Coordinates of C-alpha atoms in Angstrom, one line a residue:
X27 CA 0.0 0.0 0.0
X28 CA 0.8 3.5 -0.6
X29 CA 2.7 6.0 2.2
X30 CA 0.3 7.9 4.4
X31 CA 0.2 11.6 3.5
X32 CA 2.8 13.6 5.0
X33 CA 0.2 15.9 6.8
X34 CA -1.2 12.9 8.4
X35 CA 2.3 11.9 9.9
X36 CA 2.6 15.5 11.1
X37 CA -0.7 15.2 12.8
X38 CA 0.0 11.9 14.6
X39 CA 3.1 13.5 16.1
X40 CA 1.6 16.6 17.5
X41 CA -1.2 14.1 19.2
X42 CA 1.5 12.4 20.6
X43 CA 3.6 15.3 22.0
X44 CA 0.5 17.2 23.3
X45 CA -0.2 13.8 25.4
X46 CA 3.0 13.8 26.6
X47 CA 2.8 17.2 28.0
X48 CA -0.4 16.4 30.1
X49 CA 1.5 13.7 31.6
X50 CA 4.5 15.9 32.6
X51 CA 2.1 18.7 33.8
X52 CA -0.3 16.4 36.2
X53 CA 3.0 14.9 37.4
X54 CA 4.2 18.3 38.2
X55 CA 1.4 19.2 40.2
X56 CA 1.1 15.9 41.9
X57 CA 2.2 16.0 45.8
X58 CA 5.9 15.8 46.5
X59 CA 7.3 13.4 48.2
X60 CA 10.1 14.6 50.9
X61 CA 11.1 15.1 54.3
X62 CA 8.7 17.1 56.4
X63 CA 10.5 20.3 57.7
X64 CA 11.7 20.0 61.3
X65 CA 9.6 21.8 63.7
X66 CA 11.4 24.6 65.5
X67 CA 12.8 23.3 69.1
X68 CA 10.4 24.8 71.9
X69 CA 12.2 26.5 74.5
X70 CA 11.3 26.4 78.5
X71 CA 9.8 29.0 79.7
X72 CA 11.5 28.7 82.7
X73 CA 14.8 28.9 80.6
X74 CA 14.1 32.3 79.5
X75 CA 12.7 33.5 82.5
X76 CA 16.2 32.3 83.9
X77 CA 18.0 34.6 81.0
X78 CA 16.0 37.3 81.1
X79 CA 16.7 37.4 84.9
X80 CA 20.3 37.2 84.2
X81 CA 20.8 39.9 81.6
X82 CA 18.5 42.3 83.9
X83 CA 21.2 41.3 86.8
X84 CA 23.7 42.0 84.3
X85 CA 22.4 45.5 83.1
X86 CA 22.2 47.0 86.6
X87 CA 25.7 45.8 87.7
X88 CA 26.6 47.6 84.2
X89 CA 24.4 50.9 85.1
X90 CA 25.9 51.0 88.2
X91 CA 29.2 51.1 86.8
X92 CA 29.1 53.9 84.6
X93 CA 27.7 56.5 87.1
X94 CA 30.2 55.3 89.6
X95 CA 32.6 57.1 87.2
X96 CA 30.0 59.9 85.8
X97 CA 31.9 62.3 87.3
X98 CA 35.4 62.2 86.1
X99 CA 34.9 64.2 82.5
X100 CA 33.3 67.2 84.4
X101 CA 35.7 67.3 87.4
X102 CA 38.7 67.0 84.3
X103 CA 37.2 70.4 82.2
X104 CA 37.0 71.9 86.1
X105 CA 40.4 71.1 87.8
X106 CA 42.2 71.9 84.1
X107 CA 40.3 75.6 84.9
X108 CA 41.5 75.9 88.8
X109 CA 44.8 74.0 88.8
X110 CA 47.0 77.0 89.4
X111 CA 44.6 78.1 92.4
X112 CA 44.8 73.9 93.3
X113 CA 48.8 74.3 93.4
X114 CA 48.8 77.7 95.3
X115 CA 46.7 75.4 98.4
X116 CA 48.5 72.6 98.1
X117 CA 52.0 74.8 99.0
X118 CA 49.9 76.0 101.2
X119 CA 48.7 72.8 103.0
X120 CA 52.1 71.8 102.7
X121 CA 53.7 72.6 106.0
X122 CA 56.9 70.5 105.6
X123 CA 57.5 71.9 102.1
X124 CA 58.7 68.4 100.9
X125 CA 56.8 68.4 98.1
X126 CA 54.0 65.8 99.5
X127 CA 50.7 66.0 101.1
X128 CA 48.9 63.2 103.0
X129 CA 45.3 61.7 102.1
X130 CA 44.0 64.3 104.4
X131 CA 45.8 67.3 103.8
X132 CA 44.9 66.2 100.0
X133 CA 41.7 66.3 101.0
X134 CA 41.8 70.0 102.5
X135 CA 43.1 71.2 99.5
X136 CA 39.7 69.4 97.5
X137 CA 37.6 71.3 100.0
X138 CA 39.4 74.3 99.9
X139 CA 39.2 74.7 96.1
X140 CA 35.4 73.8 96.3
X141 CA 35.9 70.7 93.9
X142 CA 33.1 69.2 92.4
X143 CA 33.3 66.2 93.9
X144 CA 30.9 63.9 96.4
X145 CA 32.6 62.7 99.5
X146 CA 32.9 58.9 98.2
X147 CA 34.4 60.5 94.7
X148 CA 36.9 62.7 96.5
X149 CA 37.8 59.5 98.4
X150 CA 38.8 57.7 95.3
X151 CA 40.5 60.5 93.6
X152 CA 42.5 60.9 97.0
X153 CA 43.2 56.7 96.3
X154 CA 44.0 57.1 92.8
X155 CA 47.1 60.0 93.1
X156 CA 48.6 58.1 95.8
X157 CA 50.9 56.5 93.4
X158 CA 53.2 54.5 95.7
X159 CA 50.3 53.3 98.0
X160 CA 52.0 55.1 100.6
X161 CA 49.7 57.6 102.1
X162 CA 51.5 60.3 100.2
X163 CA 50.0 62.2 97.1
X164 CA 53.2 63.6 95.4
X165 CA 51.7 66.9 94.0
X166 CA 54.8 68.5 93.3
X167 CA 56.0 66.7 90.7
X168 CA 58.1 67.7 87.6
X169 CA 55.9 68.1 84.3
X170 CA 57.1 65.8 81.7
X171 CA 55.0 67.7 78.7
X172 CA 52.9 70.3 80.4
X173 CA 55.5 73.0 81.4
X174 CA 53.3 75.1 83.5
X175 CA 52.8 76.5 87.0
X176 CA 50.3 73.5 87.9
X177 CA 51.6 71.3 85.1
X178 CA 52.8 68.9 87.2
X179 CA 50.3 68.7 89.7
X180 CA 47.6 68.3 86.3
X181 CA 50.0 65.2 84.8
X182 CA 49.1 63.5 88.5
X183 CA 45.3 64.4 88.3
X184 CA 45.3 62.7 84.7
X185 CA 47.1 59.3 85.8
X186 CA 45.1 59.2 88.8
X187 CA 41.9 59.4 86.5
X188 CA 43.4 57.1 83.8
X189 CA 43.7 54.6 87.1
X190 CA 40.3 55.0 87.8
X191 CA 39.1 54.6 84.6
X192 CA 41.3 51.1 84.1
X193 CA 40.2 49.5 86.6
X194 CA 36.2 50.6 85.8
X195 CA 37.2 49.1 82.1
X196 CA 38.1 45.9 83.9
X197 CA 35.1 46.0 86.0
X198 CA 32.6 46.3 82.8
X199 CA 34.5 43.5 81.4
X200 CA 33.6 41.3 84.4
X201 CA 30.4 41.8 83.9
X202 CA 29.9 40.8 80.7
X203 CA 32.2 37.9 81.5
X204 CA 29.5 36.5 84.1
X205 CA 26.4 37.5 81.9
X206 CA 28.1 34.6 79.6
X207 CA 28.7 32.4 82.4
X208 CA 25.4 32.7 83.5
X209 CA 23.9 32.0 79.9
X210 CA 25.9 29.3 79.3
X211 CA 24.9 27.3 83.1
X212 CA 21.4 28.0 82.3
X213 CA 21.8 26.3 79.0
X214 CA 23.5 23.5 80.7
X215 CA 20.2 22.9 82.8
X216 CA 20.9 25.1 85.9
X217 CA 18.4 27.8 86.3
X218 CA 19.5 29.5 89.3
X219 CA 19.4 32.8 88.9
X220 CA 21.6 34.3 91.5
X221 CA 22.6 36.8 88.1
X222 CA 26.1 36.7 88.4
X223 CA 26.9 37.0 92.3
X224 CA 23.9 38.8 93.2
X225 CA 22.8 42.3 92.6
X226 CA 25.2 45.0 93.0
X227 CA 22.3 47.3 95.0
X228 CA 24.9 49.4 96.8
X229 CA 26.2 50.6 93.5
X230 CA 30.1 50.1 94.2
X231 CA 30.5 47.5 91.3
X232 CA 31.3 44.4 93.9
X233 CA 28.4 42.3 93.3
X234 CA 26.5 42.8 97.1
X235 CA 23.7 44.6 98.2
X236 CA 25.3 46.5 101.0
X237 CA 24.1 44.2 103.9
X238 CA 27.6 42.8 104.7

């Protein structure tokens, strides 16, 4: 028998291709098959209560820091103002003229020159230029860049600020060193929530309330 007709062939394959595509499309809108995705862990309320305690703890030991040492930029500006008039007392205060006062005469000299400073901050400064932890604040100094009446006796103010500041540096880090103590116990399974060593309520940085 004769060929079919070419148009007839063309036909047939067209059927066949459109089939084939009705196929692929139900199979592409069939279900897929898969792992289900993993439902997010659920976390103990009592764990975050434990955190959130911690990190509060954490946050007012940290507070409590920084206005420990609120006053130092302010009392800077002022003493760099009055340092001449803060010389002239301490010469004054200075009976034995050797060139060193003691914590209290050092004190005199802060009230005297009506320094900006609480009794607890006065305290610390007097700490902080007592250099050789000898009861001695060594106000008469040479400058080593500040060659001025005073200059010396502004270089001590400075390291005995820079001291200050260190050591509240150090404190902050020890903080956020027991924040991430804290976190990590509590992950562990403990949820005591004693927040790093207790509350720091009296505000000196040392982790008590005061109480004793």
């Amino acid at each position: 028998p004769p060929p079919p007709p070419l148009s007839l062939f063309l036909s047939a394959c067209a059927a066949a291709m459109a089939k084939k595509g009705k196929k692929g499309s139900k199979k592409k809108g069939g279900k897929k098959k898969g792992k289900k995705s993993a439902k997010a862990k659920k976390v103990d309320p009592a764990v975050l209560k434990a955190q959130q305690a911690a990190a509060d703890a954490a946050t007012r030991r940290r507070e409590a820091a920084m206005s420990s040492v609120s006053w130092i930029p302010p009392f800077r500006d002022w003493f760099e103002k009055r340092r001449a008039e803060a010389m002239d007392l301490c010469r004054q205060v200075d009976k034995d003229t050797d060139g060193e006062l003691s914590v209290d005469e050092w004190k005199v000299v802060m009230q005297r020159v009506r320094a900006p400073l609480q009794r607890e901050h006065a305290a610390v400064l007097a700490e902080s230029v007592d250099l050789e932890n000898n009861g001695k604040i060594p106000y008469c100094r040479p400058p080593q860049q500040l060659k001025c009446y005073g200059g010396g006796l502004q270089e001590l103010i400075n390291v005995g600020l820079e001291r200050i500041m260190t050591a509240h540096r150090q404190e902050i880090a020890n903080i956020e060193e027991s924040l991430q103590t804290d976190l990590a116990r509590i992950a562990a399974g403990d949820l005591g929530t004693d927040g790093g060593g207790g509350d720091d309520d009296d505000g000196d940085g040392d982790g008590d309330d005061g109480d004793g």
